[in-house]
């Protein structure tokens, strides 16, 4: 675990590297110009939000299936992952809107992908409201985990299916019908480095939140035993 | 390029000022001023030269390149602030973990 934590510290180098690569090393896109550089942040952020939601769903499955871990419930870890995913989804909307303003002239177009992300946001807002409304820890864990699994099931539909079913202003998805990535080699490498960096950032944040959870649990245990 | 350097300097000083205050909340804010004031004075020293008033025609590419450097600098400084914030949280959590007693009640400092 210590080795993993040391590895996660690579983020302090990886993120500046991504920024420098995105602005200086990667060439601008043919028609979009320098504005296209937002791609190296928008796509990785969107990827991390998807990853975080999937992790929260998997942790919820593990929680409901009875797998127990020392120090801290899996339902709470799932909550943390969903919280990170939610934050990154908002960041995806912000970066996407800026890009839309530059490319299409308006911040919001109700494009299928934009509509999908709004629905995903609403689904997870409902989850946080639900978590806030329930006071009993066990009940909250069970109901919240069930909800997160259902939310995860809807994700492929909104992320992969809807943008392919309806005509979209967005460029071809990276995983397209030809199964090819239409990007310059430098751009491709920068995008990969960006995706890796943001994934490490997600792992780092998730680890920090879980460590705080463990400390909180220990304090609670200590209070209970001292009383 | 000069402008980019000034922006980097200012943003870095502001970031460090905020963290200086975060790390030492008990100290008077005079120390913050001693850092922030020189930072602001970087912009106060700016003078407009004739070349800045009228940009040359061929300067369009150079101008966009300068803007690119500026944007990169701002993004880097934002990351510097966030990275420092994460690092400090990580360090505090590690300290707390080390000071927490284990199940047998050992390890508390």
Coordinates of C-alpha atoms in Angstrom, one line a residue:
Chain A
X1 CA 0.0 0.0 0.0
X2 CA 2.9 2.3 0.8
X3 CA 4.4 1.6 -2.6
X4 CA 1.1 2.5 -4.3
X5 CA 0.9 5.8 -2.3
X6 CA 4.5 6.7 -3.3
X7 CA 3.5 5.9 -6.9
X8 CA 0.5 8.2 -6.7
X9 CA 2.8 11.0 -5.8
X10 CA 3.9 10.9 -9.5
X11 CA 0.9 13.2 -10.0
X12 CA 3.1 16.2 -8.9
X13 CA 5.2 15.6 -12.0
X14 CA 2.6 14.1 -14.4
X15 CA 0.1 17.0 -14.3
X16 CA 2.6 19.8 -15.1
X17 CA 4.0 17.5 -17.8
X18 CA 0.5 17.2 -19.3
X19 CA 0.0 20.9 -19.2
X20 CA 3.3 21.6 -20.9
X21 CA 2.7 18.9 -23.5
X22 CA -0.8 20.2 -24.2
X23 CA 0.3 23.8 -24.7
X24 CA 3.7 23.5 -26.2
X25 CA 4.4 20.1 -27.6
X26 CA 1.1 19.1 -29.3
X27 CA 0.3 20.9 -32.5
X28 CA -3.0 22.8 -32.9
X29 CA -5.9 21.1 -34.7
X30 CA -6.3 22.0 -38.4
X31 CA -9.5 23.9 -38.2
X32 CA -10.0 24.6 -34.5
X33 CA -6.5 26.1 -33.9
X34 CA -5.2 26.6 -30.4
X35 CA -8.7 26.3 -28.9
X36 CA -8.5 22.6 -29.6
X37 CA -5.9 22.2 -26.8
X38 CA -8.8 22.1 -24.4
X39 CA -9.2 18.6 -25.7
X40 CA -6.3 17.4 -23.6
X41 CA -8.2 18.4 -20.5
X42 CA -11.9 18.0 -21.4
X43 CA -11.6 14.3 -22.6
X44 CA -9.5 13.1 -19.6
X45 CA -11.8 14.9 -17.1
X46 CA -14.8 13.3 -18.8
X47 CA -13.0 9.9 -18.7
X48 CA -12.3 10.3 -14.9
X49 CA -15.9 11.1 -14.2
X50 CA -17.0 8.0 -16.0
X51 CA -14.3 5.9 -14.2
X52 CA -15.3 7.3 -10.8
X53 CA -19.0 6.5 -11.3
X54 CA -18.1 2.9 -12.4
X55 CA -15.8 2.4 -9.4
X56 CA -18.6 3.7 -7.1
X57 CA -21.0 1.1 -8.7
X58 CA -18.5 -1.7 -8.3
X59 CA -17.9 -0.8 -4.7
X60 CA -21.6 -0.7 -4.1
X61 CA -21.9 -4.2 -5.6
X62 CA -19.2 -5.4 -3.2
X63 CA -20.9 -3.7 -0.3
X64 CA -24.2 -5.4 -1.0
X65 CA -22.6 -8.7 -1.7
X66 CA -21.3 -8.7 1.9
X67 CA -17.6 -8.2 1.3
X68 CA -16.3 -6.4 4.3
X69 CA -13.2 -4.4 4.7
X70 CA -11.4 -3.3 7.8
X71 CA -11.6 0.4 8.7
X72 CA -14.4 2.0 6.7
X73 CA -17.4 0.7 4.9
X74 CA -17.4 0.2 1.1
X75 CA -20.6 2.2 0.8
X76 CA -18.8 5.2 2.1
X77 CA -15.9 4.7 -0.3
X78 CA -18.5 4.4 -3.1
X79 CA -19.9 7.7 -1.9
X80 CA -16.4 9.3 -2.1
X81 CA -15.9 8.0 -5.6
X82 CA -19.3 9.3 -6.7
X83 CA -18.5 12.7 -5.2
X84 CA -15.2 12.8 -7.2
X85 CA -17.1 11.7 -10.3
X86 CA -19.7 14.4 -9.8
X87 CA -17.1 17.1 -9.4
X88 CA -15.3 16.0 -12.5
X89 CA -18.6 15.9 -14.4
X90 CA -19.2 19.5 -13.5
X91 CA -15.7 20.3 -14.7
X92 CA -16.4 18.4 -18.0
X93 CA -19.5 20.6 -18.5
X94 CA -17.5 23.7 -17.8
X95 CA -14.6 22.8 -20.2
X96 CA -17.1 21.5 -22.8
X97 CA -19.1 24.7 -22.7
X98 CA -16.0 26.9 -23.2
X99 CA -15.0 24.7 -26.1
X100 CA -18.6 24.9 -27.5
X101 CA -18.5 28.7 -27.3
X102 CA -15.3 28.8 -29.3
X103 CA -16.3 26.1 -31.9
X104 CA -20.1 26.5 -32.3
X105 CA -20.7 30.0 -31.0
X106 CA -22.8 29.2 -27.9
X107 CA -22.1 27.8 -24.5
X108 CA -25.0 25.2 -24.7
X109 CA -26.6 23.6 -27.8
X110 CA -28.6 20.7 -26.3
X111 CA -26.4 18.3 -28.3
X112 CA -27.1 14.6 -27.5
X113 CA -23.9 14.4 -25.5
X114 CA -24.7 17.6 -23.6
X115 CA -28.2 16.4 -22.8
X116 CA -26.8 13.0 -21.7
X117 CA -24.4 14.7 -19.2
X118 CA -27.2 16.8 -17.8
X119 CA -29.2 13.6 -17.1
X120 CA -26.2 12.0 -15.5
X121 CA -25.7 15.0 -13.3
X122 CA -29.4 14.9 -12.3
X123 CA -29.1 11.2 -11.5
X124 CA -26.1 11.8 -9.2
X125 CA -27.7 14.9 -7.6
X126 CA -30.6 12.7 -6.7
X127 CA -28.1 10.2 -5.1
X128 CA -26.6 12.9 -2.9
X129 CA -30.0 14.2 -1.9
X130 CA -31.0 10.6 -1.0
X131 CA -27.8 10.2 1.1
X132 CA -28.5 13.4 2.8
X133 CA -32.0 12.5 3.6
X134 CA -31.3 9.2 5.3
X135 CA -30.0 9.2 8.9
X136 CA -29.7 5.5 9.7
X137 CA -26.2 4.5 8.6
X138 CA -27.0 0.9 7.6
X139 CA -30.1 1.9 5.7
X140 CA -28.2 4.7 4.0
X141 CA -25.5 2.3 3.0
X142 CA -27.9 -0.3 1.5
X143 CA -30.2 2.1 -0.3
X144 CA -27.3 4.3 -1.5
X145 CA -25.5 1.3 -2.9
X146 CA -28.5 0.0 -4.7
X147 CA -29.1 3.4 -6.2
X148 CA -25.4 3.6 -7.3
X149 CA -25.6 0.3 -9.1
X150 CA -28.8 1.4 -10.9
X151 CA -27.0 4.7 -11.8
X152 CA -24.0 2.7 -13.1
X153 CA -26.3 0.6 -15.3
X154 CA -27.6 3.7 -17.0
X155 CA -24.1 5.1 -17.8
X156 CA -23.3 3.1 -20.9
X157 CA -26.6 4.2 -22.4
X158 CA -26.0 7.9 -21.8
X159 CA -22.3 7.9 -22.5
X160 CA -21.9 5.5 -25.5
X161 CA -25.3 4.8 -27.0
X162 CA -27.2 8.1 -27.1
X163 CA -24.4 10.1 -28.9
X164 CA -24.2 7.4 -31.5
X165 CA -28.0 7.1 -32.0
X166 CA -28.6 10.8 -32.7
X167 CA -26.8 13.2 -35.0
X168 CA -24.3 15.2 -32.8
X169 CA -22.2 18.4 -33.1
X170 CA -19.4 16.6 -31.3
X171 CA -16.6 15.2 -33.4
X172 CA -16.5 11.4 -34.0
X173 CA -16.0 9.6 -30.7
X174 CA -12.5 8.3 -30.2
X175 CA -13.8 4.7 -30.3
X176 CA -15.7 5.0 -33.6
X177 CA -17.0 2.6 -36.2
X178 CA -13.6 2.4 -38.0
X179 CA -11.9 1.6 -34.6
X180 CA -9.3 4.2 -35.4
X181 CA -8.1 7.2 -33.6
X182 CA -7.9 10.1 -36.0
X183 CA -5.2 12.1 -34.3
X184 CA -1.7 13.2 -35.0
X185 CA 0.9 11.1 -33.1
X186 CA 1.9 14.0 -30.9
X187 CA -1.7 14.8 -30.1
X188 CA -2.5 11.1 -29.4
X189 CA 0.4 10.8 -27.0
X190 CA -0.5 14.1 -25.2
X191 CA -4.1 12.8 -24.9
X192 CA -2.9 9.5 -23.5
X193 CA -0.6 11.2 -21.0
X194 CA -3.5 13.5 -20.0
X195 CA -5.8 10.5 -19.5
X196 CA -3.2 8.8 -17.3
X197 CA -2.5 11.9 -15.3
X198 CA -6.1 12.6 -14.5
X199 CA -6.6 8.9 -13.7
X200 CA -3.7 9.1 -11.2
X201 CA -5.2 12.3 -9.8
X202 CA -8.5 10.5 -9.3
X203 CA -6.7 7.6 -7.5
X204 CA -4.8 10.1 -5.3
X205 CA -7.9 12.1 -4.3
X206 CA -9.8 8.8 -3.7
X207 CA -7.0 7.5 -1.5
X208 CA -6.9 10.8 0.5
X209 CA -10.6 10.7 1.1
X210 CA -10.5 7.1 2.2
X211 CA -7.6 7.7 4.6
X212 CA -9.6 10.5 6.2
X213 CA -12.5 8.1 6.5
X214 CA -10.3 5.6 8.3
X215 CA -9.1 8.3 10.7
X216 CA -12.7 9.3 11.4
X217 CA -13.7 5.7 12.1
X218 CA -10.8 5.3 14.5
X219 CA -11.7 8.5 16.3
X220 CA -15.3 7.2 16.6
X221 CA -14.1 3.9 17.9
X222 CA -11.9 5.6 20.4
X223 CA -14.7 7.8 21.6
X224 CA -17.0 4.7 22.0
X225 CA -14.4 2.8 24.0
X226 CA -13.5 5.7 26.2
X227 CA -17.2 6.3 27.0
Chain B
X1 CA 6.9 36.9 -23.0
X2 CA 7.7 39.6 -20.4
X3 CA 4.0 39.8 -19.6
X4 CA 3.8 36.1 -19.2
X5 CA 6.7 36.2 -16.7
X6 CA 4.9 38.9 -14.8
X7 CA 1.7 37.0 -14.6
X8 CA 3.5 33.9 -13.4
X9 CA 5.3 35.9 -10.7
X10 CA 2.1 37.5 -9.5
X11 CA 0.1 34.3 -9.5
X12 CA 2.9 32.4 -7.7
X13 CA 3.2 35.1 -5.1
X14 CA -0.5 35.2 -4.5
X15 CA -0.6 31.4 -4.2
X16 CA 2.3 31.4 -1.7
X17 CA 0.7 34.2 0.2
X18 CA -2.5 32.2 0.7
X19 CA -0.6 29.1 1.8
X20 CA 1.7 31.1 4.1
X21 CA -1.4 32.4 5.8
X22 CA -2.9 28.9 5.9
X23 CA 0.2 27.4 7.4
X24 CA 0.6 30.0 10.1
X25 CA -2.9 31.4 11.0
X26 CA -1.7 32.8 14.3
X27 CA 0.9 35.1 12.7
X28 CA 0.1 38.7 11.8
X29 CA -0.9 39.3 8.2
X30 CA 2.0 41.7 7.9
X31 CA 4.2 38.9 6.6
X32 CA 1.6 38.2 3.9
X33 CA 1.8 41.9 2.9
X34 CA 5.5 41.7 2.6
X35 CA 5.1 39.0 0.0
X36 CA 2.0 40.4 -1.8
X37 CA 3.1 44.0 -2.1
X38 CA 6.2 43.3 -4.2
X39 CA 4.0 41.0 -6.4
X40 CA 1.6 43.8 -7.1
X41 CA 4.4 46.2 -7.7
X42 CA 5.5 44.0 -10.6
X43 CA 2.5 45.3 -12.5
X44 CA 2.9 48.8 -11.1
X45 CA 6.2 49.0 -12.8
X46 CA 4.8 48.4 -16.2
X47 CA 5.4 51.1 -18.8
X48 CA 3.9 51.3 -22.2
X49 CA 6.4 51.4 -25.0
X50 CA 5.6 52.5 -28.6
X51 CA 6.0 48.9 -29.8
X52 CA 3.2 47.8 -27.4
X53 CA 0.8 50.6 -28.5
X54 CA 0.9 49.5 -32.1
X55 CA 1.4 45.9 -32.7
X56 CA 3.2 45.1 -36.0
X57 CA 1.2 43.3 -38.7
X58 CA 3.4 40.2 -38.7
X59 CA 2.9 40.0 -34.9
X60 CA -0.4 38.1 -35.1
X61 CA 1.3 34.7 -34.8
X62 CA 3.7 36.0 -32.2
X63 CA 0.7 37.5 -30.3
X64 CA -1.2 34.2 -30.3
X65 CA 2.0 32.4 -29.2
X66 CA 2.3 34.9 -26.3
X67 CA -1.3 34.3 -25.3
X68 CA -0.6 30.5 -25.4
X69 CA 2.3 31.0 -23.0
X70 CA 0.2 33.2 -20.7
X71 CA -2.6 30.6 -20.6
X72 CA -0.1 27.8 -20.0
X73 CA 1.5 29.9 -17.2
X74 CA -1.9 30.5 -15.5
X75 CA -2.9 26.8 -15.8
X76 CA 0.5 25.8 -14.3
X77 CA 0.2 28.3 -11.4
X78 CA -3.4 27.0 -10.7
X79 CA -2.0 23.5 -10.7
X80 CA 0.9 24.6 -8.4
X81 CA -1.7 25.9 -5.9
X82 CA -3.8 22.8 -6.1
X83 CA -0.7 20.6 -5.9
X84 CA 0.6 22.4 -2.9
X85 CA -2.9 22.2 -1.2
X86 CA -3.0 18.4 -1.9
X87 CA 0.5 18.0 -0.6
X88 CA -0.3 19.8 2.6
X89 CA -3.4 17.7 3.2
X90 CA -1.5 14.5 2.5
X91 CA 1.2 15.5 5.0
X92 CA -1.4 16.3 7.7
X93 CA -3.2 13.0 7.1
X94 CA 0.1 11.1 7.3
X95 CA 0.9 12.9 10.6
X96 CA -2.6 12.1 12.0
X97 CA -2.2 8.4 10.9
X98 CA 1.1 8.2 12.7
X99 CA -0.3 9.8 15.9
X100 CA -3.4 7.5 16.0
X101 CA -3.3 4.6 18.4
X102 CA -3.6 1.1 16.8
X103 CA -6.1 -1.6 17.9
X104 CA -3.9 -2.5 20.8
X105 CA -3.6 1.1 21.9
X106 CA 0.0 1.4 20.8
X107 CA 1.6 3.9 18.5
X108 CA 0.1 7.1 19.9
X109 CA 2.6 9.9 20.0

